Amino acid sequence: MTEFDPRIIAFCCNWCSYVGADLAGTSRLQYPHNVRIIRTMCSGQVFPSYILKALELGADGVMIAGCHIGDCHYVSGNKKAEERFRMLLGIMKTLGLDARRIRLEWISASEGVKFANTIKEFAREIKELGPRNGGKE
Amino acid sequence: MTNIGIYICHCGTNIAGMIDVEELARKAAKLKDVSVVKDYRYLCSDPGQDLIKEDIRSMDLDRVVVAACSPRMHESTYRKVLSEAGINPFLLEIANIREQASWVHSEKEKTTEKAFDLVRIAVAKVKKDESLESLPADVIQRVLVIGAGIAGIQTSLDIANIGYEVVLVEKEQSIGGRMSQLGKTFPTLDCSACILTPRMVEVSTNPKIRLHTYSEVEEISGFIGNFHAKIRKKSRGLNPDLCTGCGECTARCPTKVPGEYDEGMGKRKAIYTLFPQAVPNVPVIDRANCVYITKGKCGICKKVCPAGAIDYELGDEIVEEEVGAVVVASGFDPFDPTSKEELGYGRYKNVITGLQLERLLHTAGPTKGEVIRPSDGAVPKRIAFVQCVGSRDEHANKYCSRVCCMHAIKNALLIKEHHPDAEIFIYYIDIRAFGKGYEEFYKRTQEHGIKFMRGRVAEIFEENNGNVVVRADDTLLGMVMENEVDMAVLSVGMVPRSDSAKIQKLLGIATGSDGFFMEAHAKLRPVETLVDGVFLAGTAQGPKDIPDTVAQAKGAASSALGVISHKVLELSPLISEVDERLCRGCGDCKDICEYGAIELITLDSRNAARINPALCKGCGACTVACCNGSIKLRNFTDTATFAMLEAVLGGEA
């Protein structure tokens, strides 16, 4: 049997986290290949339905990454993201999904190391959780 | 019909070393609607760009995907390629297969697989992209400068000297700001007035500068290139056009009150100018203290004024100005040390602030430059300076105010020059002599016998003779020391101006955790704010000395000129738009918008949201808030996102 190779989607904001991910690259930091980054203008632009859609399509984990609180390029988009994320967490169980499959992170443009470490950690956790279709989710 | 071209860059071996470019090209060619896939060694080079342009023209491509480095590197390069080849530059997507694939992974097969996913995502997105046109907006080629201290003066002069008009608004009755209160300045000891007053005169005589003193900005609306400001010109109680500045009114006014400009160390009249070289040299009637206004008696100033300028009943005037950019140079307030009760300021007469000492040392100040202690007018022979009052303090402000070390050292040296037998103690945590010539200046003062005591002052208490005892933990000797001195000077730090919250709200700019206005980027955008067209200069942005203030003011001038030297500005089209047919007019989007970019309009007798394209920054918050999906962020739509997710998770493109 082949090893479980999770599929992770990361919505990264244009101003902080996407740049942090780029910095991980420029710094040649290695992290698991499982993540696919989708650039958004702001974490506050991520509809809750994006996460649900990704999960519906079989993603094993979904991350939203934005600027640190207080640093949002658009003043308060990350706070809005946080509220919506909390709401999402609340319905994960109802949907029969493990809440650990979704994640909200603040990663600044200077935190290439944090980006790489976060992906490592998230990928490890998702591997531990196992595949969605293999389980009951 | 969609006709997509995909171009894969090798970036030398940066990409091709970890991604099987040929395999990637083979897979990409099978994606739906893709007409051509090519790979090239360096796509950003001229021949690389030409390759794309030729294909667009010869193969009628209508959309392009570039798989290369981060869009932050070359998105604008390839947008230009599309434009030059005759298709809309927004019909481009970049698959970031370098920073986010080849540079961060080490298994070639897996990395190639990931790169293909990134290309699929880009293809799905580019199909949903729409042609967008930049929005042209006319620019009003004038700048509003708020605050006429040295920062605002420098910014205004720089802009006016290039040939553009400036509207300079000053809250006080004269321009000059905090710098005009200073006597000599470190480290060169040149007199502040000698270097400042010529600039002030330049401001008043420059035909390009429209000066509103004793005025406050009350309202600002609009956006970059098109701001509209409402300015209240407060009544001076006299007609400034008639006043000749002869000073007869001030000389004859019978009322004396403590002068704010002298930090309470001297007295002023109820009709007064701040200082002899005030610009404009026109007095103001202090309505709270004028006996005629409060009690209906006196009226001497009106009788003696040879120009007949006095008019007690004169009301405020509102003027309106149109500008294209705004520079905030509103300055700082000195920290009020009364909250530091242990230091006794306000309770003990012989505990004064550094700015009060500055006024005493000023040759045009209340004592004509003689340092005397407030309790008995005696010349103090033992003086203690207490550093970091209100700065580097967990209980007040955490930041360093940057000027207090040098300010204390400078004043200590000046006192020592007047009174070589004076004993001076400077209680410090660290001496920060960071500027050009500062360390040398600090060394010089040490040679003059000024004693530097390392340790924060814990308490000051008063003796019966008016002397004060400074108790401090000497961190070099490791013991608590008490030192009786004739006078203690608190080196108070800088704090945001008391009215800075008002200015923040007027302009919608942000403040940092220290309360000062926040720059757009700590290193690379130090004079910009996050509001386009609004810039910062001087201590409004954070504590700084005169050289740094002037440098930043010149930066703000150049940034403001960068906006208003254009007749027309191109605004980014990547903003939200409302489908007014669908909109239910609930207003949730209006509430969530941080930029006031959304208004509710009446459309066929119902409400609908409308977005001001010049104010919208394209964050997309409103699109999520919208109850029925009638707002979308251009080229970042939910349908595009779903298509991308389908492409990468559903395995289709």
Short mmCIF file of N, CA, C and O in Angstrom, two decimals, chain B residues 37-147:
data_model
loop_
_atom_site.label_atom_id
_atom_site.label_comp_id
_atom_site.label_asym_id
_atom_site.label_seq_id
_atom_site.Cartn_x
_atom_site.Cartn_y
_atom_site.Cartn_z
N VAL B 37 2.34 25.24 -25.64
CA VAL B 37 3.17 25.22 -24.43
C VAL B 37 4.62 25.29 -24.88
O VAL B 37 5.04 24.53 -25.75
N LYS B 38 5.35 26.24 -24.32
CA LYS B 38 6.77 26.32 -24.67
C LYS B 38 7.59 26.49 -23.41
O LYS B 38 7.10 27.06 -22.42
N ASP B 39 8.80 25.97 -23.42
CA ASP B 39 9.69 26.27 -22.31
C ASP B 39 10.91 27.00 -22.83
O ASP B 39 11.28 26.88 -23.99
N TYR B 40 11.49 27.81 -21.94
CA TYR B 40 12.60 28.65 -22.38
C TYR B 40 13.56 28.83 -21.21
O TYR B 40 13.14 28.82 -20.05
N ARG B 41 14.84 29.04 -21.54
CA ARG B 41 15.86 29.10 -20.50
C ARG B 41 15.64 30.27 -19.53
O ARG B 41 15.63 30.09 -18.33
N TYR B 42 15.50 31.44 -20.08
CA TYR B 42 15.21 32.62 -19.23
C TYR B 42 14.08 33.41 -19.86
O TYR B 42 14.30 34.23 -20.74
N LEU B 43 12.89 33.18 -19.38
CA LEU B 43 11.71 33.76 -20.01
C LEU B 43 11.64 35.28 -19.84
O LEU B 43 11.06 35.99 -20.65
N CYS B 44 12.24 35.78 -18.75
CA CYS B 44 12.15 37.22 -18.50
C CYS B 44 13.12 38.02 -19.38
O CYS B 44 13.05 39.23 -19.44
N SER B 45 14.04 37.31 -20.05
CA SER B 45 14.98 38.02 -20.93
C SER B 45 14.24 38.56 -22.15
O SER B 45 13.11 38.16 -22.43
N ASP B 46 14.89 39.43 -22.90
CA ASP B 46 14.25 40.00 -24.09
C ASP B 46 13.79 38.94 -25.08
O ASP B 46 12.63 38.95 -25.51
N PRO B 47 14.68 37.97 -25.44
CA PRO B 47 14.19 36.95 -26.38
C PRO B 47 13.05 36.12 -25.80
O PRO B 47 12.14 35.71 -26.54
N GLY B 48 13.07 35.90 -24.49
CA GLY B 48 11.98 35.17 -23.83
C GLY B 48 10.67 35.91 -23.98
O GLY B 48 9.64 35.34 -24.32
N GLN B 49 10.73 37.21 -23.73
CA GLN B 49 9.53 38.03 -23.85
C GLN B 49 9.04 38.07 -25.30
O GLN B 49 7.83 38.01 -25.57
N ASP B 50 10.00 38.17 -26.22
CA ASP B 50 9.64 38.21 -27.65
C ASP B 50 8.93 36.93 -28.09
O ASP B 50 8.01 36.95 -28.90
N LEU B 51 9.39 35.81 -27.50
CA LEU B 51 8.80 34.51 -27.82
C LEU B 51 7.29 34.53 -27.52
O LEU B 51 6.48 34.11 -28.34
N ILE B 52 6.95 35.09 -26.34
CA ILE B 52 5.52 35.15 -25.96
C ILE B 52 4.77 36.10 -26.90
O ILE B 52 3.69 35.78 -27.40
N LYS B 53 5.38 37.28 -27.13
CA LYS B 53 4.72 38.28 -27.98
C LYS B 53 4.43 37.72 -29.37
O LYS B 53 3.32 37.88 -29.90
N GLU B 54 5.43 37.03 -29.96
CA GLU B 54 5.24 36.49 -31.31
C GLU B 54 4.11 35.48 -31.36
O GLU B 54 3.28 35.49 -32.27
N ASP B 55 4.06 34.62 -30.31
CA ASP B 55 2.99 33.61 -30.27
C ASP B 55 1.62 34.26 -30.15
O ASP B 55 0.66 33.83 -30.79
N ILE B 56 1.55 35.29 -29.29
CA ILE B 56 0.25 35.97 -29.10
C ILE B 56 -0.24 36.49 -30.45
O ILE B 56 -1.40 36.30 -30.83
N ARG B 57 0.69 37.11 -31.19
CA ARG B 57 0.30 37.69 -32.48
C ARG B 57 0.02 36.62 -33.53
O ARG B 57 -1.03 36.64 -34.18
N SER B 58 0.94 35.63 -33.66
CA SER B 58 0.79 34.69 -34.77
C SER B 58 -0.27 33.62 -34.49
O SER B 58 -0.88 33.07 -35.39
N MET B 59 -0.48 33.31 -33.21
CA MET B 59 -1.41 32.22 -32.91
C MET B 59 -2.72 32.72 -32.31
O MET B 59 -3.54 31.92 -31.85
N ASP B 60 -2.87 34.05 -32.30
CA ASP B 60 -4.11 34.63 -31.75
C ASP B 60 -4.40 34.18 -30.32
O ASP B 60 -5.55 33.90 -29.97
N LEU B 61 -3.37 34.09 -29.51
CA LEU B 61 -3.59 33.72 -28.10
C LEU B 61 -4.39 34.83 -27.44
O LEU B 61 -4.21 36.00 -27.73
N ASP B 62 -5.31 34.44 -26.54
CA ASP B 62 -6.03 35.49 -25.84
C ASP B 62 -5.76 35.49 -24.34
O ASP B 62 -6.19 36.39 -23.63
N ARG B 63 -5.09 34.46 -23.84
CA ARG B 63 -4.73 34.41 -22.42
C ARG B 63 -3.38 33.73 -22.28
O ARG B 63 -3.03 32.87 -23.09
N VAL B 64 -2.64 34.11 -21.23
CA VAL B 64 -1.29 33.56 -21.07
C VAL B 64 -1.06 33.11 -19.63
O VAL B 64 -1.47 33.79 -18.69
N VAL B 65 -0.42 31.94 -19.51
CA VAL B 65 0.05 31.49 -18.20
C VAL B 65 1.57 31.39 -18.27
O VAL B 65 2.11 30.80 -19.20
N VAL B 66 2.22 32.00 -17.30
CA VAL B 66 3.68 31.90 -17.23
C VAL B 66 4.00 31.09 -15.98
O VAL B 66 3.57 31.45 -14.87
N ALA B 67 4.73 30.00 -16.14
CA ALA B 67 5.17 29.21 -15.00
C ALA B 67 6.63 29.57 -14.76
O ALA B 67 7.49 29.22 -15.56
N ALA B 68 6.87 30.30 -13.70
CA ALA B 68 8.21 30.84 -13.49
C ALA B 68 8.40 31.20 -12.02
O ALA B 68 7.93 30.47 -11.14
N CYS B 69 9.06 32.34 -11.80
CA CYS B 69 9.27 32.81 -10.43
C CYS B 69 8.00 33.43 -9.88
O CYS B 69 6.98 33.49 -10.55
N SER B 70 8.10 33.94 -8.64
CA SER B 70 6.93 34.52 -7.98
C SER B 70 6.36 35.69 -8.77
O SER B 70 7.10 36.47 -9.37
N PRO B 71 5.03 35.83 -8.78
CA PRO B 71 4.43 36.99 -9.45
C PRO B 71 4.96 38.31 -8.86
O PRO B 71 4.89 39.35 -9.51
N ARG B 72 5.46 38.25 -7.64
CA ARG B 72 6.00 39.47 -7.05
C ARG B 72 7.26 39.92 -7.76
O ARG B 72 7.67 41.06 -7.65
N MET B 73 7.90 38.97 -8.48
CA MET B 73 9.10 39.33 -9.24
C MET B 73 8.73 39.95 -10.59
O MET B 73 9.15 41.04 -10.92
N HIS B 74 7.98 39.21 -11.38
CA HIS B 74 7.86 39.59 -12.79
C HIS B 74 6.43 39.69 -13.31
O HIS B 74 6.23 39.75 -14.52
N GLU B 75 5.45 39.74 -12.43
CA GLU B 75 4.07 39.85 -12.93
C GLU B 75 3.93 41.10 -13.81
O GLU B 75 3.36 41.04 -14.89
N SER B 76 4.51 42.21 -13.34
CA SER B 76 4.36 43.45 -14.11
C SER B 76 5.11 43.35 -15.45
O SER B 76 4.67 43.89 -16.46
N THR B 77 6.23 42.63 -15.45
CA THR B 77 6.98 42.43 -16.71
C THR B 77 6.10 41.75 -17.75
O THR B 77 6.00 42.20 -18.90
N TYR B 78 5.46 40.65 -17.32
CA TYR B 78 4.67 39.88 -18.29
C TYR B 78 3.36 40.57 -18.64
O TYR B 78 2.85 40.41 -19.74
N ARG B 79 2.83 41.35 -17.70
CA ARG B 79 1.63 42.13 -18.04
C ARG B 79 1.95 43.07 -19.21
O ARG B 79 1.15 43.27 -20.12
N LYS B 80 3.16 43.65 -19.13
CA LYS B 80 3.59 44.57 -20.19
C LYS B 80 3.74 43.83 -21.51
O LYS B 80 3.40 44.35 -22.59
N VAL B 81 4.25 42.60 -21.44
CA VAL B 81 4.39 41.78 -22.64
C VAL B 81 3.03 41.61 -23.32
O VAL B 81 2.90 41.78 -24.53
N LEU B 82 2.02 41.30 -22.52
CA LEU B 82 0.68 41.10 -23.07
C LEU B 82 0.16 42.39 -23.73
O LEU B 82 -0.35 42.36 -24.85
N SER B 83 0.36 43.49 -23.00
CA SER B 83 -0.08 44.79 -23.53
C SER B 83 0.56 45.07 -24.87
O SER B 83 -0.10 45.47 -25.83
N GLU B 84 1.88 44.87 -24.90
CA GLU B 84 2.62 45.19 -26.13
C GLU B 84 2.22 44.30 -27.29
O GLU B 84 2.29 44.70 -28.45
N ALA B 85 1.77 43.07 -26.93
CA ALA B 85 1.34 42.17 -28.00
C ALA B 85 -0.12 42.37 -28.37
O ALA B 85 -0.66 41.67 -29.22
N GLY B 86 -0.77 43.30 -27.66
CA GLY B 86 -2.13 43.66 -28.07
C GLY B 86 -3.25 42.98 -27.33
O GLY B 86 -4.40 43.03 -27.76
N ILE B 87 -2.96 42.27 -26.21
CA ILE B 87 -4.09 41.73 -25.43
C ILE B 87 -4.08 42.34 -24.03
O ILE B 87 -3.07 42.89 -23.57
N ASN B 88 -5.23 42.26 -23.38
CA ASN B 88 -5.38 42.92 -22.08
C ASN B 88 -4.40 42.33 -21.05
O ASN B 88 -4.31 41.12 -20.89
N PRO B 89 -3.67 43.20 -20.38
CA PRO B 89 -2.61 42.72 -19.46
C PRO B 89 -3.13 41.93 -18.27
O PRO B 89 -2.35 41.26 -17.61
N PHE B 90 -4.42 42.01 -17.99
CA PHE B 90 -4.95 41.29 -16.84
C PHE B 90 -5.36 39.86 -17.19
O PHE B 90 -5.83 39.12 -16.34
N LEU B 91 -5.15 39.46 -18.46
CA LEU B 91 -5.47 38.09 -18.86
C LEU B 91 -4.22 37.22 -18.74
O LEU B 91 -3.87 36.46 -19.64
N LEU B 92 -3.54 37.41 -17.62
CA LEU B 92 -2.28 36.72 -17.36
C LEU B 92 -2.33 36.07 -15.99
O LEU B 92 -2.86 36.66 -15.05
N GLU B 93 -1.80 34.88 -15.86
CA GLU B 93 -1.60 34.29 -14.54
C GLU B 93 -0.19 33.73 -14.45
O GLU B 93 0.38 33.28 -15.44
N ILE B 94 0.36 33.80 -13.24
CA ILE B 94 1.70 33.27 -13.02
C ILE B 94 1.58 32.04 -12.13
O ILE B 94 0.91 32.08 -11.09
N ALA B 95 2.19 30.93 -12.55
CA ALA B 95 2.32 29.76 -11.67
C ALA B 95 3.69 29.87 -11.02
O ALA B 95 4.71 29.85 -11.70
N ASN B 96 3.68 30.02 -9.71
CA ASN B 96 4.93 30.28 -8.97
C ASN B 96 5.63 28.95 -8.72
O ASN B 96 5.52 28.35 -7.65
N ILE B 97 6.39 28.48 -9.73
CA ILE B 97 7.01 27.16 -9.59
C ILE B 97 8.47 27.25 -9.14
O ILE B 97 9.16 26.25 -9.07
N ARG B 98 8.94 28.47 -8.85
CA ARG B 98 10.30 28.59 -8.33
C ARG B 98 10.27 28.74 -6.80
O ARG B 98 10.52 27.77 -6.09
N GLU B 99 9.88 29.92 -6.29
CA GLU B 99 9.85 30.14 -4.84
C GLU B 99 8.98 29.13 -4.12
O GLU B 99 9.26 28.76 -2.98
N GLN B 100 7.86 28.72 -4.79
CA GLN B 100 6.94 27.86 -4.07
C GLN B 100 6.96 26.41 -4.57
O GLN B 100 6.05 25.65 -4.28
N ALA B 101 7.98 26.05 -5.35
CA ALA B 101 8.12 24.63 -5.73
C ALA B 101 9.60 24.23 -5.80
O ALA B 101 10.11 23.61 -4.89
N SER B 102 10.29 24.64 -6.88
CA SER B 102 11.63 24.09 -7.08
C SER B 102 12.62 24.46 -5.97
O SER B 102 13.54 23.72 -5.69
N TRP B 103 12.41 25.58 -5.33
CA TRP B 103 13.35 26.00 -4.29
C TRP B 103 13.05 25.41 -2.91
O TRP B 103 13.85 25.54 -1.99
N VAL B 104 11.87 24.82 -2.75
CA VAL B 104 11.52 24.36 -1.41
C VAL B 104 11.36 22.84 -1.31
O VAL B 104 11.02 22.33 -0.24
N HIS B 105 11.57 22.16 -2.43
CA HIS B 105 11.41 20.70 -2.38
C HIS B 105 12.64 20.02 -2.97
O HIS B 105 13.40 20.63 -3.72
N SER B 106 12.79 18.71 -2.65
CA SER B 106 14.00 18.04 -3.11
C SER B 106 13.74 16.73 -3.85
O SER B 106 14.66 16.05 -4.22
N GLU B 107 12.45 16.40 -4.06
CA GLU B 107 12.17 15.20 -4.85
C GLU B 107 11.65 15.64 -6.22
O GLU B 107 10.59 16.26 -6.31
N LYS B 108 12.40 15.29 -7.26
CA LYS B 108 12.08 15.85 -8.57
C LYS B 108 10.68 15.45 -9.05
O LYS B 108 9.93 16.28 -9.55
N GLU B 109 10.34 14.19 -8.86
CA GLU B 109 9.05 13.71 -9.39
C GLU B 109 7.88 14.43 -8.70
O GLU B 109 6.96 14.93 -9.34
N LYS B 110 7.96 14.46 -7.36
CA LYS B 110 6.90 15.11 -6.58
C LYS B 110 6.82 16.61 -6.89
O LYS B 110 5.73 17.19 -6.94
N THR B 111 7.98 17.22 -7.06
CA THR B 111 8.02 18.66 -7.32
C THR B 111 7.43 18.94 -8.70
O THR B 111 6.70 19.93 -8.89
N THR B 112 7.70 18.08 -9.65
CA THR B 112 7.14 18.24 -10.99
C THR B 112 5.62 18.10 -10.94
O THR B 112 4.89 18.86 -11.57
N GLU B 113 5.18 17.14 -10.15
CA GLU B 113 3.75 16.94 -9.96
C GLU B 113 3.10 18.20 -9.37
O GLU B 113 2.06 18.65 -9.82
N LYS B 114 3.77 18.75 -8.37
CA LYS B 114 3.24 19.96 -7.73
C LYS B 114 3.23 21.12 -8.73
O LYS B 114 2.26 21.87 -8.81
N ALA B 115 4.31 21.23 -9.51
CA ALA B 115 4.39 22.31 -10.49
C ALA B 115 3.23 22.20 -11.48
O ALA B 115 2.63 23.21 -11.87
N PHE B 116 2.89 20.97 -11.84
CA PHE B 116 1.76 20.78 -12.77
C PHE B 116 0.46 21.24 -12.11
O PHE B 116 -0.37 21.89 -12.76
N ASP B 117 0.31 20.93 -10.83
CA ASP B 117 -0.87 21.41 -10.11
C ASP B 117 -0.93 22.94 -10.12
O ASP B 117 -1.99 23.53 -10.31
N LEU B 118 0.21 23.57 -9.89
CA LEU B 118 0.23 25.03 -9.87
C LEU B 118 -0.12 25.59 -11.24
O LEU B 118 -0.81 26.61 -11.36
N VAL B 119 0.34 24.91 -12.30
CA VAL B 119 -0.01 25.34 -13.65
C VAL B 119 -1.52 25.15 -13.88
O VAL B 119 -2.19 26.02 -14.44
N ARG B 120 -2.05 24.02 -13.41
CA ARG B 120 -3.49 23.78 -13.56
C ARG B 120 -4.31 24.86 -12.86
O ARG B 120 -5.33 25.32 -13.38
N ILE B 121 -3.85 25.23 -11.66
CA ILE B 121 -4.54 26.29 -10.91
C ILE B 121 -4.52 27.59 -11.72
O ILE B 121 -5.54 28.27 -11.87
N ALA B 122 -3.36 27.90 -12.29
CA ALA B 122 -3.22 29.14 -13.05
C ALA B 122 -4.09 29.12 -14.31
O ALA B 122 -4.70 30.13 -14.67
N VAL B 123 -4.16 27.96 -14.95
CA VAL B 123 -4.97 27.86 -16.17
C VAL B 123 -6.46 28.05 -15.82
O VAL B 123 -7.20 28.77 -16.50
N ALA B 124 -6.88 27.41 -14.73
CA ALA B 124 -8.28 27.55 -14.31
C ALA B 124 -8.60 29.00 -14.01
O ALA B 124 -9.67 29.50 -14.36
N LYS B 125 -7.66 29.67 -13.38
CA LYS B 125 -7.89 31.08 -13.01
C LYS B 125 -7.92 31.97 -14.24
O LYS B 125 -8.79 32.82 -14.39
N VAL B 126 -6.95 31.76 -15.13
CA VAL B 126 -6.83 32.69 -16.27
C VAL B 126 -8.08 32.63 -17.15
O VAL B 126 -8.47 33.61 -17.77
N LYS B 127 -8.73 31.46 -17.16
CA LYS B 127 -9.95 31.34 -17.95
C LYS B 127 -11.06 32.22 -17.39
O LYS B 127 -11.96 32.64 -18.11
N LYS B 128 -11.02 32.44 -16.07
CA LYS B 128 -12.05 33.27 -15.43
C LYS B 128 -11.68 34.75 -15.40
O LYS B 128 -12.51 35.59 -15.05
N ASP B 129 -10.43 35.05 -15.70
CA ASP B 129 -10.00 36.45 -15.64
C ASP B 129 -10.73 37.29 -16.69
O ASP B 129 -11.04 36.82 -17.78
N GLU B 130 -10.98 38.53 -16.30
CA GLU B 130 -11.64 39.45 -17.22
C GLU B 130 -10.68 40.55 -17.63
O GLU B 130 -9.77 40.90 -16.87
N SER B 131 -10.91 41.10 -18.80
CA SER B 131 -10.13 42.26 -19.24
C SER B 131 -10.46 43.44 -18.33
O SER B 131 -11.63 43.69 -18.06
N LEU B 132 -9.44 44.11 -17.85
CA LEU B 132 -9.67 45.26 -16.98
C LEU B 132 -8.92 46.46 -17.50
O LEU B 132 -7.85 46.32 -18.11
N GLU B 133 -9.49 47.61 -17.30
CA GLU B 133 -8.82 48.84 -17.71
C GLU B 133 -8.50 49.66 -16.47
O GLU B 133 -9.34 49.78 -15.58
N SER B 134 -7.30 50.21 -16.40
CA SER B 134 -6.97 51.11 -15.30
C SER B 134 -7.91 52.30 -15.34
O SER B 134 -8.36 52.71 -16.40
N LEU B 135 -8.22 52.82 -14.16
CA LEU B 135 -9.18 53.92 -14.09
C LEU B 135 -8.43 55.24 -14.03
O LEU B 135 -7.71 55.49 -13.08
N PRO B 136 -8.61 56.07 -15.04
CA PRO B 136 -7.93 57.36 -14.98
C PRO B 136 -8.67 58.32 -14.06
O PRO B 136 -9.89 58.33 -14.04
N ALA B 137 -7.92 59.06 -13.25
CA ALA B 137 -8.55 60.07 -12.38
C ALA B 137 -7.72 61.35 -12.46
O ALA B 137 -6.49 61.30 -12.38
N ASP B 138 -8.41 62.47 -12.64
CA ASP B 138 -7.70 63.75 -12.69
C ASP B 138 -7.08 64.06 -11.34
O ASP B 138 -7.65 63.74 -10.30
N VAL B 139 -5.95 64.69 -11.36
CA VAL B 139 -5.23 65.01 -10.13
C VAL B 139 -5.26 66.51 -9.89
O VAL B 139 -4.98 67.30 -10.80
N ILE B 140 -5.62 66.89 -8.67
CA ILE B 140 -5.52 68.30 -8.29
C ILE B 140 -4.08 68.53 -7.86
O ILE B 140 -3.60 67.90 -6.92
N GLN B 141 -3.39 69.39 -8.57
CA GLN B 141 -1.94 69.46 -8.40
C GLN B 141 -1.52 70.41 -7.28
O GLN B 141 -0.74 71.35 -7.48
N ARG B 142 -2.06 70.14 -6.09
CA ARG B 142 -1.70 70.93 -4.91
C ARG B 142 -1.58 69.96 -3.74
O ARG B 142 -2.15 68.89 -3.75
N VAL B 143 -0.84 70.38 -2.71
CA VAL B 143 -0.65 69.52 -1.55
C VAL B 143 -1.12 70.25 -0.29
O VAL B 143 -0.86 71.44 -0.13
N LEU B 144 -1.80 69.51 0.56
CA LEU B 144 -2.16 70.04 1.88
C LEU B 144 -1.13 69.55 2.88
O LEU B 144 -0.86 68.35 2.95
N VAL B 145 -0.53 70.46 3.62
CA VAL B 145 0.42 70.09 4.67
C VAL B 145 -0.20 70.48 6.00
O VAL B 145 -0.57 71.64 6.20
N ILE B 146 -0.34 69.51 6.90
CA ILE B 146 -0.95 69.76 8.20
C ILE B 146 0.16 69.89 9.24
O ILE B 146 0.86 68.93 9.54
N GLY B 147 0.32 71.08 9.76
CA GLY B 147 1.36 71.33 10.76
C GLY B 147 2.52 72.09 10.16
O GLY B 147 3.05 71.70 9.12
#
